[in-house]
XYZ file of C-alpha atoms in Angstrom:
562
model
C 12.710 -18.841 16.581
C 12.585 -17.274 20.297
C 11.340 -19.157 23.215
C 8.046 -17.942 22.748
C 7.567 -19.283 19.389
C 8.156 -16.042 17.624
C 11.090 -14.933 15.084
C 14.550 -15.005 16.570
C 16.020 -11.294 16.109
C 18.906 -11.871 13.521
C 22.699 -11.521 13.668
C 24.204 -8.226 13.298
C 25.605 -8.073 9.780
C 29.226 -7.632 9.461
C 30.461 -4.332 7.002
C 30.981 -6.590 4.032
C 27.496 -8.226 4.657
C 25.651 -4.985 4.669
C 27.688 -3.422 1.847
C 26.419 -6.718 -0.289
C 22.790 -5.403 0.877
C 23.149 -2.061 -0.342
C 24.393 -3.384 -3.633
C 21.565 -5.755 -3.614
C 19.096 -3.030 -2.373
C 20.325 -0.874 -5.535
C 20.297 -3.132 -7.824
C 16.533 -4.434 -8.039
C 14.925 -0.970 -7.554
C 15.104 -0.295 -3.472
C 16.088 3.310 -4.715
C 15.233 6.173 -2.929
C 13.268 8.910 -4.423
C 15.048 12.599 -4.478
C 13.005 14.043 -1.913
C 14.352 10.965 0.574
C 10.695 8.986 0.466
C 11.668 5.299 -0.371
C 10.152 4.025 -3.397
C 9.253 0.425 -0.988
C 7.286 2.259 1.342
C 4.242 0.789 2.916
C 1.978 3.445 1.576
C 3.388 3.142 -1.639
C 2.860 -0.727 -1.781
C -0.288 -0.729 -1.057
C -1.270 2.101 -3.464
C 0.462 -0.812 -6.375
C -1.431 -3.107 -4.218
C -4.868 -1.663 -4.587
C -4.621 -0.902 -8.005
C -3.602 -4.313 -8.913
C -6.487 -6.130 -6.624
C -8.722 -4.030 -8.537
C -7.850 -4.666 -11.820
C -7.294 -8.631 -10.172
C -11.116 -8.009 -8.907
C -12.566 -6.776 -12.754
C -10.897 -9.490 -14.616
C -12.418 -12.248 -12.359
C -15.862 -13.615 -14.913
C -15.633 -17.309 -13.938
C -18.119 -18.487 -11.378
C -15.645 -20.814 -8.754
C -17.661 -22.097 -5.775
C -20.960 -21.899 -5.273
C -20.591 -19.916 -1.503
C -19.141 -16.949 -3.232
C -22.312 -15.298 -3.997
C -25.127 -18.049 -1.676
C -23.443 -17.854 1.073
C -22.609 -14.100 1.835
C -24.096 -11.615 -1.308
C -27.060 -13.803 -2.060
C -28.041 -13.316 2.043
C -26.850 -9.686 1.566
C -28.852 -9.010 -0.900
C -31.656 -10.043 1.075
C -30.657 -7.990 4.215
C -30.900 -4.897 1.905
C -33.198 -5.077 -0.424
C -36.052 -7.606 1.034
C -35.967 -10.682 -1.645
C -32.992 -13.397 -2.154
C -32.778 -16.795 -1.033
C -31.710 -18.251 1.866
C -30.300 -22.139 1.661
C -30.675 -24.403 4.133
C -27.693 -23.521 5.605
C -29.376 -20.391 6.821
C -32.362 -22.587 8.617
C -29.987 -24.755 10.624
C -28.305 -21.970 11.378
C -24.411 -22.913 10.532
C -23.727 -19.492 9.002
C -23.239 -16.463 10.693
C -24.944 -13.128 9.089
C -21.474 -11.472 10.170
C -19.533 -11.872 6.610
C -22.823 -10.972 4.064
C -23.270 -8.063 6.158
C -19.936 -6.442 5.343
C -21.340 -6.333 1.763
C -24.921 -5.532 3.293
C -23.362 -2.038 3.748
C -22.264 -1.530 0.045
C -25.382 -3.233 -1.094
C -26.996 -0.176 0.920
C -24.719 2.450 0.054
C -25.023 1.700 -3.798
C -28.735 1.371 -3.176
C -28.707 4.937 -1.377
C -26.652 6.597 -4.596
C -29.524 4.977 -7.067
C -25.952 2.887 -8.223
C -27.171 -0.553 -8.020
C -27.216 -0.889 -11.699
C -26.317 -4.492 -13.103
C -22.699 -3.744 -13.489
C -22.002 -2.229 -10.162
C -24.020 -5.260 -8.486
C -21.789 -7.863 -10.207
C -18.189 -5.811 -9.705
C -18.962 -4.048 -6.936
C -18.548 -6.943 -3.873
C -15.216 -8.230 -5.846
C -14.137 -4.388 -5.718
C -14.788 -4.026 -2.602
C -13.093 -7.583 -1.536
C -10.296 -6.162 -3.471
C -10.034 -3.177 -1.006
C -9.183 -5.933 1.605
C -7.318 -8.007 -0.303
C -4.997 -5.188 -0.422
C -4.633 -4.820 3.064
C -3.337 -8.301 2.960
C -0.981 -7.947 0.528
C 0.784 -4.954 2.197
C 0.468 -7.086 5.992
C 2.206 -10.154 3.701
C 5.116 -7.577 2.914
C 5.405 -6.769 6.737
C 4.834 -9.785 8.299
C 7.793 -11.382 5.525
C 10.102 -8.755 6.556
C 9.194 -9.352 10.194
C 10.100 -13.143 9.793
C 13.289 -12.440 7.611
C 14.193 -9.344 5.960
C 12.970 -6.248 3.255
C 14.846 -7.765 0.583
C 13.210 -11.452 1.553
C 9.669 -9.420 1.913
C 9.811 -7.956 -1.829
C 10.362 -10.881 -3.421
C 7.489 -12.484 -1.022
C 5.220 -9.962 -2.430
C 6.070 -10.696 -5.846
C 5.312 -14.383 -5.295
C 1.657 -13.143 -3.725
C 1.366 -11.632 -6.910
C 2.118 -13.640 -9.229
C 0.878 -16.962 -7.397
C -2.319 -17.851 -10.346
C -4.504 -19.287 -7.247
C -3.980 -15.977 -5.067
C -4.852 -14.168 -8.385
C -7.816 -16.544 -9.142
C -9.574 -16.711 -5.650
C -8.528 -13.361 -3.453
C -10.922 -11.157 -4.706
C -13.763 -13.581 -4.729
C -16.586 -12.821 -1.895
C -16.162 -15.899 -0.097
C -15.653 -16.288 3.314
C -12.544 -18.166 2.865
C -11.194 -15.063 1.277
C -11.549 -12.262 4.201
C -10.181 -15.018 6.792
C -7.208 -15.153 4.559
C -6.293 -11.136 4.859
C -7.391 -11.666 8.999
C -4.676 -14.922 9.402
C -2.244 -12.788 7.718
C -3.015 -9.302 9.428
C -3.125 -11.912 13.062
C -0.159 -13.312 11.929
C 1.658 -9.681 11.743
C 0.585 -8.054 15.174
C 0.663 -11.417 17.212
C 4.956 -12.046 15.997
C 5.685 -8.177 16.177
C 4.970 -8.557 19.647
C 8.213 -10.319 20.391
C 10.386 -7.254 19.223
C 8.477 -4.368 21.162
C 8.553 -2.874 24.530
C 6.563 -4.482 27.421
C 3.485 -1.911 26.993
C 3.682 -2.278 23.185
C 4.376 -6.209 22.803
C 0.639 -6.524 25.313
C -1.008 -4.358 22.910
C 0.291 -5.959 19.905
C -0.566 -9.248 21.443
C -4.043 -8.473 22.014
C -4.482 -7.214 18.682
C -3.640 -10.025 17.365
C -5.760 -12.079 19.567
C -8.615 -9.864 18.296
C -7.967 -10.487 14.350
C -7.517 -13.838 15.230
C -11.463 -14.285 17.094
C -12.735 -11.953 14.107
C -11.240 -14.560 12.079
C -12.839 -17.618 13.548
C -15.929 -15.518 14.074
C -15.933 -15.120 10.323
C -15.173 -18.677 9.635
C -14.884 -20.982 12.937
C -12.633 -23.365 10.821
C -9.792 -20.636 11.334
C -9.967 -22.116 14.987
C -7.315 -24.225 13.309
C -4.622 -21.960 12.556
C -4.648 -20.286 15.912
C -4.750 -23.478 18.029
C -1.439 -23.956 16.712
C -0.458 -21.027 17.555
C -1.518 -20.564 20.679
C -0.269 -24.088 21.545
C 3.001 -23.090 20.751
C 3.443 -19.626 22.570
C 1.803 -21.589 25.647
C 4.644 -24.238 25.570
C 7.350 -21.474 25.566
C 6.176 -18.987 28.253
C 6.150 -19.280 31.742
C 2.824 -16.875 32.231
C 0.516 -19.799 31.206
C -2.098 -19.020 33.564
C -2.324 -14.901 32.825
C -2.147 -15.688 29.256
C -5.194 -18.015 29.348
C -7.513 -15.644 31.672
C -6.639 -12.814 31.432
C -6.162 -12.445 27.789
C -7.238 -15.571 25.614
C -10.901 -16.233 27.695
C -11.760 -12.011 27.687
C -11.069 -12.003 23.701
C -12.941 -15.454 23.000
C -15.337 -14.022 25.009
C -15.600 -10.596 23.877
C -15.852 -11.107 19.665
C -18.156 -14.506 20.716
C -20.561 -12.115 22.542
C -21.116 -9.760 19.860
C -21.238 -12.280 17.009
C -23.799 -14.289 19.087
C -25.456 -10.657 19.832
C -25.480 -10.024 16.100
C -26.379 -13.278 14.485
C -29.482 -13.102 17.306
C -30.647 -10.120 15.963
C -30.467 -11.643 12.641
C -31.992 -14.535 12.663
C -34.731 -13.623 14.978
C -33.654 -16.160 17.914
C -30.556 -17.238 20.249
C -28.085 -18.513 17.796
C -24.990 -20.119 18.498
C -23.584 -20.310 14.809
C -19.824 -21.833 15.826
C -21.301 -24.549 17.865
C -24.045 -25.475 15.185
C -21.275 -25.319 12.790
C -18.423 -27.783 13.971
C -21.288 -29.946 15.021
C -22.389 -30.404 11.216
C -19.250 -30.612 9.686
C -16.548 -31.822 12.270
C -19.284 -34.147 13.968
C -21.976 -35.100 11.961
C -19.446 -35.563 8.808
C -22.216 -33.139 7.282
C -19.414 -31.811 5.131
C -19.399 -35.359 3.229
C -22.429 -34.665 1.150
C -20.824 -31.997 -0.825
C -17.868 -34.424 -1.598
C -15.016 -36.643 -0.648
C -11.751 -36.866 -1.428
C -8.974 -39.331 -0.171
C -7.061 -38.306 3.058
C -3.891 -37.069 1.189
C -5.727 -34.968 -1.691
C -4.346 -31.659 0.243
C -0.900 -32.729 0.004
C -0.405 -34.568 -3.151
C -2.551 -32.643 -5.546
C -4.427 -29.600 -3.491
C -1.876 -27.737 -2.033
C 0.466 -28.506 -4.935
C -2.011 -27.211 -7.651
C -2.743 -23.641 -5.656
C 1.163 -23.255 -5.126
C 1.728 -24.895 -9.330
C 5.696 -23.777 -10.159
C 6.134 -21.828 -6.924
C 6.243 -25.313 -5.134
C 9.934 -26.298 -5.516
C 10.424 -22.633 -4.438
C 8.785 -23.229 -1.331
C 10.097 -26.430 -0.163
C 13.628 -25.207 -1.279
C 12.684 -21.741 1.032
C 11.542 -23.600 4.009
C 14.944 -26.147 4.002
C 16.747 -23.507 3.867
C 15.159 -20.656 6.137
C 15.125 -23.267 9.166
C 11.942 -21.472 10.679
C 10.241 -24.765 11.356
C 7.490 -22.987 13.415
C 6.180 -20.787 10.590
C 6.374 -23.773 8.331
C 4.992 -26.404 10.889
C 2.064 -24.347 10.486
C 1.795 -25.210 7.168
C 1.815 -28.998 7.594
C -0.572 -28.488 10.725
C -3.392 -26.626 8.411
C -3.037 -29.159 5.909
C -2.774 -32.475 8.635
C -5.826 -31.210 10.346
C -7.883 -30.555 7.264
C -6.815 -33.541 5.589
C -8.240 -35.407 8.949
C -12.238 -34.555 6.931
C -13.556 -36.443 3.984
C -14.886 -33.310 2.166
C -12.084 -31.449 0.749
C -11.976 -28.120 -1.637
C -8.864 -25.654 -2.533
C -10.474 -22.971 -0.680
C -9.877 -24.074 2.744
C -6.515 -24.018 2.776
C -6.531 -20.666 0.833
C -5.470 -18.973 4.866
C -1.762 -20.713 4.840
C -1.226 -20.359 1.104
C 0.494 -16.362 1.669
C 2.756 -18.401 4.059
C 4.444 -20.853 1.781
C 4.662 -18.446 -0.655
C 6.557 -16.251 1.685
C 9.669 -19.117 1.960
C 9.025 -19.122 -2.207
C 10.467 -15.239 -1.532
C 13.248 -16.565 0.439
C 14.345 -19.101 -1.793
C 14.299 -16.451 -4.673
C 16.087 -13.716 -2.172
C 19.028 -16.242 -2.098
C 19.133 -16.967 -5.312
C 19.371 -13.166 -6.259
C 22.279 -12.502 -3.982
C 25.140 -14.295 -5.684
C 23.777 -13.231 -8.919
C 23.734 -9.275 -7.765
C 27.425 -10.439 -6.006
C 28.781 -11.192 -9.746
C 26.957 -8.258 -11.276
C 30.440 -6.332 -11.839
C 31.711 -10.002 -13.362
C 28.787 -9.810 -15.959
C 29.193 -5.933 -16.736
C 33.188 -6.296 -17.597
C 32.140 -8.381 -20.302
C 29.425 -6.362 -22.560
C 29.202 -9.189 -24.937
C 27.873 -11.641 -21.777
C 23.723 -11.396 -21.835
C 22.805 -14.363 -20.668
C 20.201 -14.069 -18.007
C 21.060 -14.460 -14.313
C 19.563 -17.733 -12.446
C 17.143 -15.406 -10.541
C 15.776 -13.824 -13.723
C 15.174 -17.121 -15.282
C 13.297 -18.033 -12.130
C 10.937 -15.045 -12.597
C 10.606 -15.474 -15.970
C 9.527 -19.212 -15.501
C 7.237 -17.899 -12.652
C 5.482 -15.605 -14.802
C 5.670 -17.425 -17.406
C 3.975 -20.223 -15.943
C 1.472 -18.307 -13.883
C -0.029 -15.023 -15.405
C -1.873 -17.110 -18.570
C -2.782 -20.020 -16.057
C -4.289 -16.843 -13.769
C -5.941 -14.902 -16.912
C -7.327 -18.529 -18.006
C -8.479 -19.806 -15.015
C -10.204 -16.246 -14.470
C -11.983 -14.844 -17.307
C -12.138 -18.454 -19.528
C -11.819 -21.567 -17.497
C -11.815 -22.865 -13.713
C -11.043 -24.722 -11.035
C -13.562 -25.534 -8.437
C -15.866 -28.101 -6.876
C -19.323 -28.431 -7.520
C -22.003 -27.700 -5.075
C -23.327 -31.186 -4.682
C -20.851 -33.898 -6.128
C -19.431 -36.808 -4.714
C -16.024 -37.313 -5.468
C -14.395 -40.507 -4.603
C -11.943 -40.362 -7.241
C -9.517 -37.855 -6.834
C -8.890 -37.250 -9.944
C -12.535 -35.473 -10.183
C -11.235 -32.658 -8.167
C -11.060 -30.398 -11.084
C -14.278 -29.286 -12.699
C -15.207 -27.310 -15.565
C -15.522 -23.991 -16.108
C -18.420 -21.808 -15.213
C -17.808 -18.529 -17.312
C -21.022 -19.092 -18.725
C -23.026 -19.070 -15.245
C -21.750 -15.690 -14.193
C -22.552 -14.224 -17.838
C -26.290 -15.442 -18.151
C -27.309 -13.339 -14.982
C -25.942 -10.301 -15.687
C -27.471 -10.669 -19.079
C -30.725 -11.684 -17.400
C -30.612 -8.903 -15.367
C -30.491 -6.508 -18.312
C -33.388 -8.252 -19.711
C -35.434 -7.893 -16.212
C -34.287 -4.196 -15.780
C -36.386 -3.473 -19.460
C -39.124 -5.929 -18.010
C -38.331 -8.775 -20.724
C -38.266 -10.979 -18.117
C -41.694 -12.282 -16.008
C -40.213 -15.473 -14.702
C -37.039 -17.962 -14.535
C -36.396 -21.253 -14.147
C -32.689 -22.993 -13.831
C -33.101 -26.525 -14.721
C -29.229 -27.177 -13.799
C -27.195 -28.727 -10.853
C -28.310 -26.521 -7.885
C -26.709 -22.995 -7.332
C -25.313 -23.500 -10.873
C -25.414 -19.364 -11.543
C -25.987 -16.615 -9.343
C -29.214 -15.560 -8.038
C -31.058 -12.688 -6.892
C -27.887 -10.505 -5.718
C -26.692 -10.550 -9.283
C -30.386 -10.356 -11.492
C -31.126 -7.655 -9.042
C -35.320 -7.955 -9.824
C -37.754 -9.628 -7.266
C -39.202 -12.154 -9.769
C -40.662 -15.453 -9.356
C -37.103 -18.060 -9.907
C -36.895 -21.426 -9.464
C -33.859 -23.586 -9.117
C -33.865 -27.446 -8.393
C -33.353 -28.339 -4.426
C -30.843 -29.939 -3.193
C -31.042 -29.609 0.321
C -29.444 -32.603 2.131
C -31.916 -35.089 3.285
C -32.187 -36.532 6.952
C -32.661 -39.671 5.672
C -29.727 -41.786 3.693
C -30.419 -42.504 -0.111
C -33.128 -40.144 -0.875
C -32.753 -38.062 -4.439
C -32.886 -34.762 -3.878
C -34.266 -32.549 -7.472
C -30.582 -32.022 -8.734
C -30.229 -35.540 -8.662
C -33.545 -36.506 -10.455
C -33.297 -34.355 -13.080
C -29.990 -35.153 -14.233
C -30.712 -38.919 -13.876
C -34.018 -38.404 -16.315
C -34.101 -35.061 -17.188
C -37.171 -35.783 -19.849
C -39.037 -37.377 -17.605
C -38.415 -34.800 -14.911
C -39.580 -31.707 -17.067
C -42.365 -33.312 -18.313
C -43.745 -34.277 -15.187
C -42.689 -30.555 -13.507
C -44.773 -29.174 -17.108
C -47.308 -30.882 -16.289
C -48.085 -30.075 -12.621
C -46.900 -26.468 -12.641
C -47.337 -22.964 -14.462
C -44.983 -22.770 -16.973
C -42.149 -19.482 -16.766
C -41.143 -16.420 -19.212
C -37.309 -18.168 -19.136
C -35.921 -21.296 -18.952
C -31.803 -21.737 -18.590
C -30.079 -24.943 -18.947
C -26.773 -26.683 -19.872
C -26.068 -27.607 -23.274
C -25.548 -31.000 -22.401
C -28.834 -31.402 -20.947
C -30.201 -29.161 -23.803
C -30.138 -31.925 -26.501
C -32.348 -34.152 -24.003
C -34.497 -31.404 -24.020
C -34.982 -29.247 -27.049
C -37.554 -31.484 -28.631
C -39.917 -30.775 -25.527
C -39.003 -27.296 -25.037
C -39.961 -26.250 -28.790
C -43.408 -27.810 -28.661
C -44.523 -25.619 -25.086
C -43.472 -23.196 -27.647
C -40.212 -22.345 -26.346
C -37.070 -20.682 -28.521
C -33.155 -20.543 -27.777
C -32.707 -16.987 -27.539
C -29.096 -16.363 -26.314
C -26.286 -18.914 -25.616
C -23.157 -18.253 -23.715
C -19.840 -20.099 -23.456
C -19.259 -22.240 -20.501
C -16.125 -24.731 -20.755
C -13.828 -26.557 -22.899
C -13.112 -29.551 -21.461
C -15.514 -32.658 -20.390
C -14.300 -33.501 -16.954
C -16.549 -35.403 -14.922
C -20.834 -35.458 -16.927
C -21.008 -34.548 -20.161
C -19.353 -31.353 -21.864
C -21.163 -28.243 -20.358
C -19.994 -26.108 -23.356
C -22.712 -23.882 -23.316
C -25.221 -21.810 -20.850
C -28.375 -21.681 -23.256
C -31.309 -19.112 -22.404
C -34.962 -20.131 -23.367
C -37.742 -17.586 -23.739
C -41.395 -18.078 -24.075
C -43.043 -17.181 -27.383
């Protein structure tokens, strides 16, 4: 690393070293088309980019965390179209309207082209995050070959690829998501800096600076990431003061400004969303309601499970490499994060594209002596066994794609909306394929007016809502709202203590709707007092296989009104 914190330009290569690159270059398909265009271009990766992400995007059906569609299309939704629920989240003001309103915009351009049918307003806001995802993909390529080298960069990009977590949680429309293509994009234009000309390493600088505000704008946690960074590049230069003032306090200023400006126009009143935020969960310990794990959950099982088989690779990459900096960052996320009692995957997601770039370097040097004894291998035609780096990809796959395809259209990982986790063992829940399929079945149902009225008797913001049913019905879904006051039950929590008694008494003191969806494994607590107010199972949809932490929820079951 330079003194500023940034890459240190690398050695000139000596003839031999660059002939071995050639051969290397050659050998795994750095050709170069006829007409001169290389087959690695940029444009060209993220073309394979794009189409993958979207494919990625369509073959997501599991339902992960509840923020994915509450927190940004469910707010959206109401932006555009007038009706969707706002949690309490949206009261306090601890959200800023300036994520849901990227997919505001597609909300009212498929609303404009009479497209918001129910499949384009389930696929459409994963497309869409696939456009971005993209971007980051192609800005991990550059920022790896920054840092190291092309041949280092392709093999990072296969490991973004092929990493089941990246697959799994990418294209999801959750904040966590678009500040993970920012931190990279940040990452990109703040190091190329270092290697430009005066004028160009300013403007680079600033850009970076930019991303990197849009990013904590987006999600003021990313604060994080860029304190370390900043921190760093402050120790190293000698322009402390001009750095500061003249470019750090403008920027801060600048994207606070207009996200204050926006979110004020938004919610109706003077809103400072970053403040209200780290107030709730860094000072308050707000975050603790949703869950608590033990202080090293990130690094013994989190972290671990997002990076499964690529892990070794990584550690092996970063022993090797020596670019303590990059990695530091790394242990910094995870140190700082680990620091809060409430814990989830998701919010680490930003620094996950970084370890698996030193996976990429530890496969880069395990391809070179392997390409070095290629002419070894080829004298003797009889020799197939595979080469160590082959193996290693086959293992990779191997060990990733069905865990990806699983975890995406079958089965999940995630944390609930409202659980409290002591045990850290509880950190992986069921499934939720069976949430994401009732509503878009629902919504068929509404669009030929089957449907008059829903209730979810289920663990709060257990399905979709409004953005995916796409019908301005009366719904109902049991509260959970945090409580000012210590020890007070909210709904979710009645219900599945007594869920008899708590249907019987909501029967009793309340109209009664067209629909009714529940879990199977409050279903058998249930059936006998659904059938005599005269209600019949009408669909039933898979949910998980596995009991993890309350009984098997096996099934989504659909009750109608006769």
């Amino acid at each position: 690393m330079s003194d500023h914190g940034r890459p240190t330009p690398r050695r000139r290569q000596r003839p031999e070293e660059k002939e071995e690159e050639d051969n290397i270059s050659s050998s795994s398909g750095k050709s170069v088309a006829a007409k001169g265009t290389p087959w690695w271009s940029e444009k060209r990766i993220w073309a394979a980019a794009l189409a993958f992400r979207a494919a990625n995007a369509l073959l997501i059906q599991t339902y992960f965390n509840p923020d994915e569609h509450w927190q940004s299309l469910e707010v959206a939704h109401r932006v555009v179209f007038g009706y969707g629920h706002l949690t309490w989240e949206w009261k306090k003001g601890i959200r800023s309207y300036l994520h849901p309103l990227v997919f505001a915009l597609l909300y009212k351009v498929l609303g404009f082209l009479r497209s918001d049918t129910p499949w384009f307003m389930a696929k459409a806001p994963r497309l869409l995050q696939s456009l971005f995802a993209s971007i980051g993909d192609v800005y991990m390529y550059k920022l790896s070959k920054l840092i190291f080298d092309e041949h280092v960069a392709k093999w990072a990009l296969f490991c973004q690829l092929m990493n089941w977590f990246m697959f799994f949680c990418i294209t999801r429309t959750l904040s966590n998501s678009l500040e993970t293509v920012l931190t990279v994009v940040g990452l990109f234009y703040w190091l190329a800096s270092s290697g430009s000309s005066k004028q160009l390493s300013v403007a680079s600088r600033k850009l970076g600076l930019f991303i990197a505000a849009l990013a904590c704008a987006v999600r003021p946690t990313s604060a994080i990431t860029w304190l370390y960074v900043g921190v760093l590049y402050l120790i190293r230069t000698q322009s402390r003061l001009h750095f500061l003032y003249f470019e750090v306090v403008p920027m801060g200023i600048l994207v606070l400004a207009m996200s204050c400006l926006l979110d004020w126009w938004m919610y109706g009143s003077f809103t400072i969303v970053p403040l209200n935020f780290l107030r709730f969960n860094f000072f308050s310990s707000g975050g603790d309601y949703y869950g608590t794990h033990p202080w090293h959950w990130y690094f013994t099982q989190g972290f671990p499970s997002m990076l499964l088989t690529f892990l070794p690779y990584a550690v092996i990459g970063i022993l090797k490499s020596k670019e303590w900096r990059i990695s530091g960052l790394i242990a910094w996320v995870l140190g700082i994060y680990s620091v809060l009692s409430h814990k989830e995957f998701r919010f680490v997601l930003p620094v996950l594209p970084i370890a698996l770039i030193f996976s990429g370097y530890s496969l880069s040097l395990m391809s070179k002596p392997d390409l070095l004894d290629m002419k070894k291998r080829k004298s003797q035609p009889g020799n197939k066994c595979p080469s160590r780096v082959q193996l290693a990809v086959l293992f990779l796959v191997a060990t990733n794609v069905p865990m990806a395809l699983y975890m995406s259209s079958i089965h999940q990982l995630g944390l609930g909306s409202k659980l409290i986790l002591h045990d850290s063992y509880k950190s992986v829940l069921p499934s939720q394929r069976g949430s994401e399929d009732v509503m878009i079945y629902l919504s068929k149902e509404a669009h030929k007016g089957k449907v008059r009225s829903l209730l979810f008797l289920m663990p709060c913001h257990s399905t979709p809502y409004y953005s995916t049913l796409h019908h301005d019905l009366p719904m109902r879904f049991l509260d959970c709202t945090p409580s000012d006051t210590k020890g007070i039950l909210d709904e979710s929590d009645r219900f599945l203590i007594d869920p008899l008694g708590f249907v019987m008494s909501m029967f009793t003191n309340s109209s009664l709707p067209s629909h009714i969806v529940l879990f199977s494994s409050e279903e058998k607590q249930l059936r006998e007092l659904l059938i005599s107010y005269s209600f019949d199972e009408i669909k039933r949809f898979f949910h998980a296989h596995f009991k993890v932490d309350r009984d098997l929820q096996a099934s989504v079951v659909v009750y109608a009104l006769t």
